[in-house]
């Protein structure tokens, strides 16, 4: 490294530390000499990720390996080197296969899931529940069939009528040996707290609505309806003894017992029909034209409070419309797949499948930065700025596909759901419900999960012979687009769908001010050129700079003089 460049980088590092711009790195991260933080796995991987290159200094091969040129991985317990890009690619290049050892998961489900034969992942509680959740029925194979008087154990096995009340516990919760074995209803109601029915083996106890039978088989205890994967309430659910009640987020009003209706303007759908962008008023069915694109749009986004509309085309350009003006805010590689707005701060985020990166652009459209570009192959993208969260569908190593989650600065990335083999697309969110939704072509279903990873549910029976091509969700309504047109489907009664528009709509998005609720932002009074929301930092944000610039203690972004003079 040239002396002038080394001096420059050391100076930058000291400035960053002295200015207090960097806090301690989080668990699982390594701190660069310049104060930056990178994941532990990026240290000594042959690619310089720290500004000062300190993550690739003093790197030695594993014990017993030979020295390899920069950018190559040394085989362990054998002679040879392979390109870093070939490490963990699913194919063994080293004689002992060491280039495929200690790699991130490339297949399989989360620990909380059960793996189907077709490699689809379902929640473990759906295994042996009597329904074909895997679509190949593998989750119901080797499950004992329960006869009329059999007992289904929590682990999915079935205890026969002959084994019930035989004095031996077969179920993990002991439900096959209730305390009412040998009892009669004529004596003390058989020991039941509520309804009692005589059976050959003893007294069978049953419960009224809102209650469930405890494992001891005698006492009825409260059923927590709110704990169901898909709550009966669209927004908030509060359990009560024997029942529950729903309440709504600010700006919504409870309609009936479970539905939350939005106040303010009528619900609209931002949509693309052929190359024309427009707004469909769901109630009146009237369409307001916005813009006709030169090339086919591949992604849509909007910032409703600022009156901005965005779309990306097949050529790699992103356009913005505000008022009566339309202009190009970005031109780059084709491959853009997802667009999303940070409506609290006016920033634009997008994914590119060709460059395998997530990008962020300033509100003025004059600068952008690369947010994530390593170990990532993103497609659809969703932001939830009120929670500082970012979600995207990611194609991992092999054929693994996941729904990923991180803060909006890209930190603390984790897998929310494994969706391998689902043919998933059209990722969207009902912001008020804090739920994500997507279409599974293989399962012919709409899949949903809460933003914290709980409440995963499959909504089936929605599609006929025509595949779905677009999805939007708001107020407990799902809007499905297929080759015939647009359908409106109530989430709590998915089979009661209604046809509302004859048009082919490949892109749709729920357009309402409550889909982008306003709130305080940690970025409001920061000096950052690009401010990224995060709850991984006590300040609530991370400062970032456009490509080729570095962050100074003052919060400004400058091109280092050593790079200018180099």
Coordinates of C-alpha atoms in Angstrom, one line a residue:
X1 CA 0.0 0.0 0.0
X2 CA 1.4 3.5 -0.9
X3 CA 2.5 5.6 2.1
X4 CA 0.1 8.5 1.2
X5 CA -2.8 6.1 1.0
X6 CA -1.9 4.5 4.3
X7 CA -1.6 7.9 6.1
X8 CA -4.9 8.9 4.7
X9 CA -6.7 5.8 5.9
X10 CA -5.1 6.1 9.3
X11 CA -6.2 9.7 9.5
X12 CA -9.7 8.8 8.6
X13 CA -9.8 6.1 11.2
X14 CA -8.6 8.5 13.9
X15 CA -11.2 11.1 12.8
X16 CA -14.0 8.6 13.0
X17 CA -13.0 7.5 16.5
X18 CA -12.3 11.0 17.8
X19 CA -15.7 12.2 16.5
X20 CA -17.6 9.5 18.3
X21 CA -19.3 8.3 15.1
X22 CA -18.9 4.6 15.8
X23 CA -20.1 2.7 18.8
X24 CA -19.0 -0.7 19.8
X25 CA -19.8 -3.4 17.3
X26 CA -22.7 -5.8 17.9
X27 CA -22.3 -9.5 18.8
X28 CA -21.3 -11.4 15.7
X29 CA -19.5 -8.4 14.2
X30 CA -15.8 -7.6 13.8
X31 CA -14.5 -4.0 14.2
X32 CA -12.3 -2.6 11.5
X33 CA -9.3 -0.5 12.4
X34 CA -11.2 2.5 11.0
X35 CA -14.1 2.0 13.4
X36 CA -16.5 0.3 11.0
X37 CA -18.3 -3.0 11.8
X38 CA -18.6 -6.0 9.5
X39 CA -20.0 -9.5 10.1
X40 CA -17.4 -11.9 11.6
X41 CA -17.6 -14.1 8.5
X42 CA -16.3 -11.3 6.3
X43 CA -12.9 -11.3 8.1
X44 CA -10.2 -12.8 6.0
X45 CA -12.5 -13.9 3.2
X46 CA -10.3 -12.5 0.5
X47 CA -12.5 -9.4 -0.1
X48 CA -11.7 -6.0 1.5
X49 CA -14.9 -4.9 3.3
X50 CA -13.4 -2.4 5.7
X51 CA -12.6 1.1 4.3
X52 CA -9.0 0.7 5.5
X53 CA -8.7 -3.0 4.4
X54 CA -7.9 -4.1 7.9
X55 CA -10.2 -7.1 7.6
X56 CA -7.7 -8.7 5.2
X57 CA -4.5 -7.9 7.1
X58 CA -2.6 -10.6 9.0
X59 CA -4.8 -13.3 7.5
X60 CA -3.2 -16.8 7.6
X61 CA -4.5 -20.0 6.2
X62 CA -6.0 -22.7 8.5
X63 CA -3.5 -25.2 10.2
X64 CA -2.0 -27.5 7.6
X65 CA -2.9 -25.4 4.6
X66 CA -0.7 -23.7 2.1
X67 CA -0.4 -20.0 1.4
X68 CA -2.8 -18.9 -1.4
X69 CA -2.9 -15.8 -3.5
X70 CA -5.2 -13.0 -2.5
X71 CA -8.8 -13.9 -3.5
X72 CA -8.3 -17.6 -3.1
X73 CA -9.2 -20.1 -0.3
X74 CA -6.7 -22.6 0.9
X75 CA -7.9 -26.2 1.0
X76 CA -7.7 -27.8 4.5
X77 CA -5.8 -31.1 5.0
X78 CA -4.8 -31.2 1.3
X79 CA -2.9 -29.2 -1.3
X80 CA -4.6 -26.6 -3.4
X81 CA -6.4 -23.3 -3.6
X82 CA -9.9 -22.4 -4.9
X83 CA -11.4 -19.0 -5.8
X84 CA -13.2 -17.4 -2.9
X85 CA -16.3 -17.2 -5.1
X86 CA -16.3 -21.0 -5.2
X87 CA -16.3 -21.3 -1.4
X88 CA -19.7 -22.6 -0.2
X89 CA -21.2 -22.7 -3.7
X90 CA -22.6 -26.2 -3.1
X91 CA -19.8 -28.0 -5.2
X92 CA -16.7 -29.5 -3.7
X93 CA -13.5 -28.3 -5.4
X94 CA -11.0 -29.2 -2.6
X95 CA -9.9 -32.8 -2.5
X96 CA -11.3 -33.2 1.1
X97 CA -14.3 -30.9 0.4
X98 CA -13.1 -28.3 2.9
X99 CA -14.4 -25.5 0.7
X100 CA -17.9 -26.6 1.5
X101 CA -17.4 -27.0 5.3
X102 CA -18.7 -24.5 8.0
X103 CA -20.9 -22.9 5.4
X104 CA -24.2 -21.1 6.1
X105 CA -27.3 -23.2 5.8
X106 CA -28.2 -23.9 2.1
X107 CA -31.1 -26.2 2.6
X108 CA -33.5 -27.3 5.3
X109 CA -36.0 -25.5 7.4
X110 CA -35.9 -23.4 10.5
X111 CA -35.8 -25.3 13.9
X112 CA -39.5 -24.3 14.4
X113 CA -40.5 -25.9 11.1
X114 CA -41.2 -29.4 9.7
X115 CA -39.6 -30.3 6.4
X116 CA -41.9 -31.8 3.7
X117 CA -40.7 -34.3 1.2
X118 CA -40.9 -31.7 -1.5
X119 CA -38.7 -29.4 0.7
X120 CA -41.5 -27.0 1.6
X121 CA -41.3 -25.9 5.2
X122 CA -44.4 -25.8 7.4
X123 CA -44.8 -25.0 11.2
X124 CA -44.3 -28.1 13.3
X125 CA -47.7 -27.9 14.8
X126 CA -49.2 -28.6 11.3
X127 CA -47.5 -32.0 11.2
X128 CA -50.2 -34.8 11.5
X129 CA -53.1 -32.3 11.9
X130 CA -55.2 -34.2 9.3
X131 CA -54.7 -31.6 6.5
X132 CA -52.4 -31.8 3.5
X133 CA -50.3 -28.7 4.3
X134 CA -47.3 -29.9 2.4
X135 CA -49.3 -30.3 -0.8
X136 CA -47.7 -33.7 -1.3
X137 CA -49.4 -35.2 1.9
X138 CA -46.0 -36.1 3.3
X139 CA -46.9 -34.3 6.6
X140 CA -49.8 -36.7 7.0
X141 CA -47.9 -39.9 6.2
X142 CA -46.9 -42.2 9.1
X143 CA -49.5 -40.5 11.2
X144 CA -51.7 -43.0 13.0
X145 CA -55.3 -42.7 12.0
X146 CA -57.5 -41.9 15.0
X147 CA -60.7 -44.0 15.2
X148 CA -63.9 -42.7 16.6
X149 CA -62.8 -43.1 20.2
X150 CA -59.0 -42.6 19.6
X151 CA -57.0 -39.8 21.1
X152 CA -54.7 -37.5 19.1
X153 CA -51.6 -36.7 21.0
X154 CA -49.9 -33.3 20.8
X155 CA -46.9 -34.9 19.0
X156 CA -49.2 -36.2 16.2
X157 CA -49.5 -39.8 17.2
X158 CA -52.8 -41.5 17.9
X159 CA -53.8 -43.6 20.8
X160 CA -56.4 -46.3 20.0
X161 CA -59.6 -46.7 22.0
X162 CA -58.1 -49.9 23.6
X163 CA -55.1 -48.0 24.9
X164 CA -57.2 -45.2 26.3
X165 CA -57.4 -45.5 30.1
X166 CA -55.2 -48.6 30.2
X167 CA -53.2 -47.3 33.0
X168 CA -50.2 -46.4 30.9
X169 CA -49.4 -42.9 29.6
X170 CA -48.9 -42.8 25.8
X171 CA -49.3 -39.1 25.1
X172 CA -46.7 -36.6 26.1
X173 CA -49.3 -34.5 28.0
X174 CA -51.1 -37.6 29.5
X175 CA -54.3 -36.7 27.7
X176 CA -54.9 -40.5 27.0
X177 CA -55.2 -41.1 30.8
X178 CA -57.7 -38.4 32.0
X179 CA -58.6 -38.4 35.7
X180 CA -62.2 -39.3 34.6
X181 CA -61.2 -42.8 33.6
X182 CA -63.8 -45.2 35.1
X183 CA -66.0 -42.4 36.3
X184 CA -69.8 -42.1 35.7
X185 CA -71.6 -38.8 35.0
X186 CA -74.3 -39.8 37.6
X187 CA -71.7 -39.4 40.3
X188 CA -70.4 -35.8 40.9
X189 CA -70.9 -35.1 37.1
X190 CA -68.1 -37.6 36.4
X191 CA -65.6 -35.1 37.7
X192 CA -66.2 -32.7 34.8
X193 CA -66.3 -29.0 35.3
X194 CA -68.9 -28.6 32.5
X195 CA -70.6 -31.1 30.2
X196 CA -70.3 -34.8 30.9
X197 CA -71.0 -37.8 28.6
X198 CA -70.7 -41.5 29.6
X199 CA -68.3 -43.6 27.6
X200 CA -67.2 -47.2 27.9
X201 CA -63.9 -46.1 29.3
X202 CA -65.3 -43.5 31.7
X203 CA -66.7 -39.9 31.6
X204 CA -66.0 -37.7 28.6
X205 CA -65.9 -34.0 29.4
X206 CA -66.6 -31.3 26.9
X207 CA -66.4 -27.5 27.0
X208 CA -68.5 -24.6 25.8
X209 CA -67.3 -22.1 23.2
X210 CA -64.3 -20.1 24.3
X211 CA -62.9 -22.9 26.4
X212 CA -60.8 -25.9 25.9
X213 CA -60.3 -29.2 27.8
X214 CA -57.2 -29.3 29.9
X215 CA -54.9 -32.3 29.6
X216 CA -56.3 -33.8 32.8
X217 CA -59.6 -34.4 30.8
X218 CA -61.9 -32.9 33.4
X219 CA -61.4 -29.1 33.7
X220 CA -62.3 -26.6 31.1
X221 CA -59.8 -23.8 30.8
X222 CA -59.9 -20.6 28.9
X223 CA -59.1 -20.8 25.1
X224 CA -56.8 -17.9 24.1
X225 CA -58.3 -17.1 20.7
X226 CA -55.7 -14.4 20.3
X227 CA -52.9 -16.9 20.3
X228 CA -54.1 -18.5 17.0
X229 CA -51.6 -18.1 14.1
X230 CA -54.2 -15.9 12.3
X231 CA -55.9 -13.9 15.0
X232 CA -59.6 -13.3 14.7
X233 CA -58.8 -9.6 15.0
X234 CA -57.2 -7.7 12.1
X235 CA -55.1 -5.4 14.3
X236 CA -55.1 -5.9 18.1
X237 CA -56.6 -8.9 20.0
X238 CA -57.2 -9.0 23.8
X239 CA -58.1 -12.3 25.3
X240 CA -60.8 -12.5 28.0
X241 CA -62.2 -15.5 30.0
X242 CA -64.2 -17.4 27.5
X243 CA -64.0 -14.8 24.7
X244 CA -61.9 -12.0 23.3
X245 CA -62.3 -8.5 21.9
X246 CA -60.7 -6.6 19.1
X247 CA -59.4 -3.0 18.9
X248 CA -57.8 -1.0 16.1
X249 CA -54.8 1.2 15.6
X250 CA -55.1 4.9 15.5
X251 CA -56.9 6.2 12.4
X252 CA -59.1 3.0 12.2
X253 CA -62.5 2.3 13.6
X254 CA -63.9 -1.1 14.6
X255 CA -66.5 -2.3 12.2
X256 CA -68.5 -5.2 13.7
X257 CA -66.4 -7.5 16.0
X258 CA -63.1 -7.9 14.2
X259 CA -62.7 -5.6 11.1
X260 CA -60.9 -2.3 11.2
X261 CA -62.0 0.4 8.7
X262 CA -59.7 3.2 7.8
X263 CA -60.8 6.8 8.3
X264 CA -60.0 9.5 5.7
X265 CA -59.9 8.9 2.0
X266 CA -61.3 5.9 0.2
X267 CA -59.0 3.0 -0.4
X268 CA -57.2 3.1 -3.7
X269 CA -54.9 0.8 -5.6
X270 CA -51.8 2.0 -7.3
X271 CA -51.6 -0.2 -10.4
X272 CA -50.0 -0.8 -13.8
X273 CA -52.2 -1.7 -16.8
X274 CA -50.1 -2.4 -19.8
X275 CA -47.6 0.6 -19.5
X276 CA -50.0 3.0 -17.9
X277 CA -49.8 3.9 -14.2
X278 CA -53.0 4.8 -12.4
X279 CA -55.0 4.9 -9.2
X280 CA -58.2 2.7 -8.9
X281 CA -60.8 3.9 -6.4
X282 CA -62.0 0.6 -4.9
X283 CA -65.4 1.9 -4.0
X284 CA -66.3 3.9 -7.1
X285 CA -64.2 1.7 -9.6
X286 CA -63.0 4.9 -11.1
X287 CA -59.4 5.1 -12.4
X288 CA -57.2 8.2 -12.3
X289 CA -54.4 8.2 -14.9
X290 CA -50.9 9.1 -13.6
X291 CA -48.3 8.4 -16.3
X292 CA -47.6 6.2 -19.3
X293 CA -44.1 4.6 -19.2
X294 CA -41.8 4.2 -22.1
X295 CA -40.8 0.7 -21.1
X296 CA -42.7 -2.0 -19.1
X297 CA -42.6 -1.1 -15.4
X298 CA -41.3 -3.9 -13.2
X299 CA -41.8 -2.3 -9.7
X300 CA -43.9 0.4 -8.1
X301 CA -43.6 2.6 -4.9
X302 CA -45.1 5.7 -3.6
X303 CA -44.6 8.4 -0.9
X304 CA -48.1 9.5 -0.2
X305 CA -47.4 12.5 2.1
X306 CA -45.0 14.0 -0.4
X307 CA -47.1 13.2 -3.4
X308 CA -44.4 11.1 -5.1
X309 CA -44.8 8.1 -7.3
X310 CA -41.9 5.8 -8.4
X311 CA -41.5 3.1 -10.9
X312 CA -38.6 1.1 -12.4
X313 CA -38.5 -0.3 -15.9
X314 CA -36.8 -3.2 -17.6
X315 CA -33.9 -1.0 -18.7
X316 CA -32.6 -0.4 -15.2
X317 CA -34.0 3.2 -14.8
X318 CA -36.1 4.5 -11.9
X319 CA -38.6 7.4 -12.5
X320 CA -40.3 9.8 -10.2
X321 CA -43.4 11.8 -10.6
X322 CA -44.3 14.7 -8.3
X323 CA -47.0 17.2 -9.2
X324 CA -47.1 17.4 -13.0
X325 CA -43.4 16.7 -13.5
X326 CA -41.7 13.3 -14.2
X327 CA -38.0 12.8 -14.2
X328 CA -35.4 10.0 -14.1
X329 CA -33.8 9.7 -10.6
X330 CA -31.5 6.7 -11.4
X331 CA -30.1 4.9 -14.4
X332 CA -28.1 1.7 -13.9
X333 CA -28.0 -2.0 -14.6
X334 CA -31.2 -3.8 -15.7
X335 CA -32.5 -6.2 -13.1
X336 CA -34.4 -4.0 -10.7
X337 CA -37.0 -6.0 -8.9
X338 CA -38.2 -4.3 -5.8
X339 CA -38.9 -0.6 -4.9
X340 CA -39.9 0.7 -1.5
X341 CA -40.1 4.1 0.2
X342 CA -39.0 5.2 3.6
X343 CA -42.0 7.6 3.9
X344 CA -40.8 9.1 7.2
X345 CA -37.6 10.5 5.7
X346 CA -38.3 10.6 1.9
X347 CA -35.6 8.0 1.0
X348 CA -36.0 5.4 -1.8
X349 CA -34.8 1.8 -1.5
X350 CA -34.5 -0.8 -4.3
X351 CA -33.2 -4.2 -5.1
X352 CA -31.3 -5.4 -8.2
X353 CA -31.2 -9.1 -9.0
X354 CA -28.4 -8.7 -11.6
X355 CA -26.0 -6.8 -9.3
X356 CA -27.3 -8.8 -6.2
X357 CA -27.6 -5.7 -4.1
X358 CA -29.9 -3.4 -2.1
X359 CA -29.5 0.3 -2.7
X360 CA -30.7 3.5 -0.9
X361 CA -31.2 6.9 -2.5
X362 CA -31.4 10.4 -0.9
X363 CA -34.7 12.3 -1.0
X364 CA -33.4 14.8 -3.5
X365 CA -32.5 11.9 -5.9
X366 CA -28.9 13.2 -6.4
X367 CA -27.0 10.5 -4.5
X368 CA -27.3 6.9 -3.5
X369 CA -25.4 4.2 -1.6
X370 CA -25.1 0.5 -1.7
X371 CA -26.8 -0.8 1.5
X372 CA -26.2 -4.6 1.1
X373 CA -24.2 -6.4 -1.6
X374 CA -22.6 -9.4 0.0
X375 CA -24.1 -12.9 0.4
X376 CA -27.4 -11.5 -0.9
X377 CA -29.6 -12.2 -3.9
X378 CA -32.7 -10.0 -3.3
X379 CA -35.9 -9.7 -5.2
X380 CA -39.1 -8.1 -3.7
X381 CA -38.6 -5.6 -1.0
X382 CA -40.8 -4.2 1.8
X383 CA -40.0 -1.4 4.3
X384 CA -41.6 -0.7 7.7
X385 CA -40.0 2.6 8.7
X386 CA -42.2 3.0 11.8
X387 CA -40.5 -0.1 13.1
X388 CA -37.1 0.6 11.4
X389 CA -37.4 -2.8 9.6
X390 CA -36.6 -4.0 6.1
X391 CA -37.8 -7.3 4.5
X392 CA -36.9 -9.0 1.3
X393 CA -37.2 -12.3 -0.6
X394 CA -33.7 -13.8 -0.9
X395 CA -32.4 -16.5 -3.2
X396 CA -29.6 -18.2 -1.1
X397 CA -27.0 -20.8 -2.0
X398 CA -28.3 -23.8 -3.8
X399 CA -32.0 -23.5 -4.3
X400 CA -32.7 -22.2 -0.8
X401 CA -35.1 -19.2 -0.8
X402 CA -35.9 -17.2 2.4
X403 CA -37.8 -14.2 3.6
X404 CA -35.1 -12.1 5.2
X405 CA -35.3 -9.3 7.9
X406 CA -32.9 -6.6 9.0
X407 CA -32.9 -3.1 10.3
X408 CA -33.0 -0.5 7.6
X409 CA -29.2 0.0 7.8
X410 CA -28.8 -3.7 6.9
X411 CA -27.6 -4.7 10.3
X412 CA -28.7 -7.7 12.4
X413 CA -29.9 -9.7 9.3
X414 CA -31.9 -12.9 10.0
X415 CA -34.1 -15.4 8.3
X416 CA -37.8 -14.9 9.1
X417 CA -39.2 -17.8 7.0
X418 CA -37.8 -20.4 4.7
X419 CA -39.9 -20.4 1.5
X420 CA -37.8 -22.9 -0.6
X421 CA -39.8 -24.5 -3.4
X422 CA -42.8 -22.2 -2.9
X423 CA -42.3 -20.2 -6.1
X424 CA -42.9 -17.1 -3.9
X425 CA -43.5 -13.6 -5.3
X426 CA -45.5 -10.4 -4.8
X427 CA -44.3 -9.7 -1.3
X428 CA -46.4 -7.0 0.4
X429 CA -47.4 -5.7 3.8
X430 CA -50.5 -4.6 5.7
X431 CA -48.7 -2.0 7.7
X432 CA -51.4 -1.5 10.4
X433 CA -51.7 -5.2 10.9
X434 CA -47.9 -5.6 11.0
X435 CA -48.2 -8.6 8.7
X436 CA -46.4 -9.6 5.5
X437 CA -48.1 -11.5 2.7
X438 CA -46.9 -13.2 -0.5
X439 CA -48.2 -15.5 -3.2
X440 CA -47.0 -19.1 -3.4
X441 CA -47.5 -20.4 -7.0
X442 CA -46.6 -24.0 -6.0
X443 CA -49.0 -24.1 -3.0
X444 CA -51.6 -22.0 -4.9
X445 CA -52.0 -20.0 -1.8
X446 CA -51.5 -16.7 -0.1
X447 CA -48.9 -17.0 2.7
X448 CA -48.7 -14.6 5.6
X449 CA -46.6 -14.1 8.7
X450 CA -46.3 -11.4 11.4
X451 CA -43.2 -9.1 11.1
X452 CA -41.8 -10.8 14.2
X453 CA -41.9 -14.2 12.6
X454 CA -44.9 -15.6 14.4
X455 CA -48.5 -16.2 13.2
X456 CA -47.5 -18.0 10.0
X457 CA -50.6 -19.1 8.0
X458 CA -51.5 -20.4 4.6
X459 CA -54.7 -19.2 3.0
X460 CA -55.8 -21.7 0.4
X461 CA -58.7 -22.2 -2.0
X462 CA -58.4 -18.7 -3.4
X463 CA -57.2 -19.6 -6.9
X464 CA -58.9 -21.5 -9.7
X465 CA -57.1 -22.6 -12.8
X466 CA -55.6 -19.1 -13.3
X467 CA -52.4 -18.2 -11.4
X468 CA -52.2 -15.0 -9.4
X469 CA -49.8 -12.3 -10.6
X470 CA -50.3 -9.5 -8.0
X471 CA -51.3 -8.9 -4.4
X472 CA -52.1 -6.0 -2.1
X473 CA -53.6 -6.1 1.4
X474 CA -55.4 -3.4 3.5
X475 CA -58.2 -3.1 6.0
X476 CA -58.4 -6.9 6.2
X477 CA -59.1 -7.1 2.5
X478 CA -56.8 -8.9 0.0
X479 CA -56.7 -7.7 -3.6
X480 CA -55.7 -10.4 -6.0
X481 CA -54.8 -9.9 -9.6
X482 CA -54.9 -12.7 -12.2
X483 CA -55.1 -12.8 -16.0
X484 CA -58.9 -12.3 -15.8
X485 CA -58.7 -9.2 -13.6
X486 CA -58.9 -7.9 -10.0
X487 CA -60.6 -9.7 -7.1
X488 CA -61.4 -8.4 -3.6
X489 CA -61.2 -11.1 -0.9
X490 CA -62.1 -10.7 2.8
X491 CA -59.2 -12.2 4.8
X492 CA -61.5 -13.8 7.5
X493 CA -63.7 -15.4 4.8
X494 CA -61.3 -16.1 1.9
X495 CA -63.8 -18.1 -0.2
X496 CA -66.1 -15.1 -0.5
X497 CA -64.1 -13.3 -3.2
X498 CA -65.7 -10.7 -5.4
X499 CA -64.6 -9.7 -9.0
X500 CA -64.2 -5.9 -9.2
X501 CA -62.3 -5.1 -12.4
X502 CA -61.6 -6.7 -15.7
X503 CA -57.9 -5.8 -16.5
X504 CA -54.5 -7.5 -16.4
X505 CA -52.7 -5.8 -13.5
X506 CA -49.2 -7.2 -13.0
X507 CA -48.3 -4.6 -10.3
X508 CA -50.7 -3.4 -7.6
X509 CA -50.2 -1.7 -4.2
X510 CA -52.6 -0.5 -1.5
X511 CA -52.6 3.3 -1.6
X512 CA -53.9 5.0 1.5
X513 CA -52.4 7.4 4.0
X514 CA -52.7 4.8 6.8
X515 CA -50.6 2.4 4.8
X516 CA -47.8 5.0 5.5
X517 CA -48.6 6.2 9.0
X518 CA -46.6 9.3 10.1
X519 CA -44.6 9.3 13.3
X520 CA -41.4 10.6 14.8
X521 CA -38.1 9.7 13.0
X522 CA -34.7 9.5 14.6
X523 CA -33.3 11.0 11.4
X524 CA -35.2 14.3 11.6
X525 CA -32.4 16.4 13.2
X526 CA -29.3 14.4 12.2
X527 CA -26.5 15.8 10.1
X528 CA -26.4 12.6 8.0
X529 CA -26.3 12.8 4.3
X530 CA -28.1 9.5 4.2
X531 CA -29.8 8.5 7.4
X532 CA -30.7 4.8 7.9
X533 CA -33.2 3.9 10.6
X534 CA -32.1 1.1 13.1
X535 CA -33.0 -0.1 16.5
X536 CA -29.6 -1.8 16.7
X537 CA -28.0 1.6 17.6
X538 CA -29.1 3.5 20.8
X539 CA -29.3 6.7 18.7
X540 CA -31.9 5.1 16.4
X541 CA -30.0 5.7 13.2
X542 CA -26.8 5.1 11.3
X543 CA -25.2 7.7 9.1
X544 CA -24.1 6.7 5.6
X545 CA -22.5 8.4 2.6
X546 CA -23.0 8.2 -1.1
X547 CA -20.7 5.8 -3.1
X548 CA -17.0 7.0 -3.0
X549 CA -17.4 9.3 -0.1
X550 CA -16.6 8.8 3.6
X551 CA -18.2 10.1 6.8
X552 CA -16.4 12.8 8.8
X553 CA -17.0 13.6 12.5
X554 CA -19.1 16.6 11.5
X555 CA -21.6 14.3 9.8
X556 CA -20.7 15.5 6.4
X557 CA -19.6 13.3 3.5
X558 CA -16.4 14.0 1.6
X559 CA -14.2 12.3 -1.0
X560 CA -10.9 11.6 0.8
X561 CA -8.1 13.9 -0.5
X562 CA -5.8 10.9 -0.9
X563 CA -8.2 9.3 -3.4
X564 CA -8.6 12.7 -5.2
X565 CA -4.8 13.1 -5.5
X566 CA -4.0 9.4 -6.2

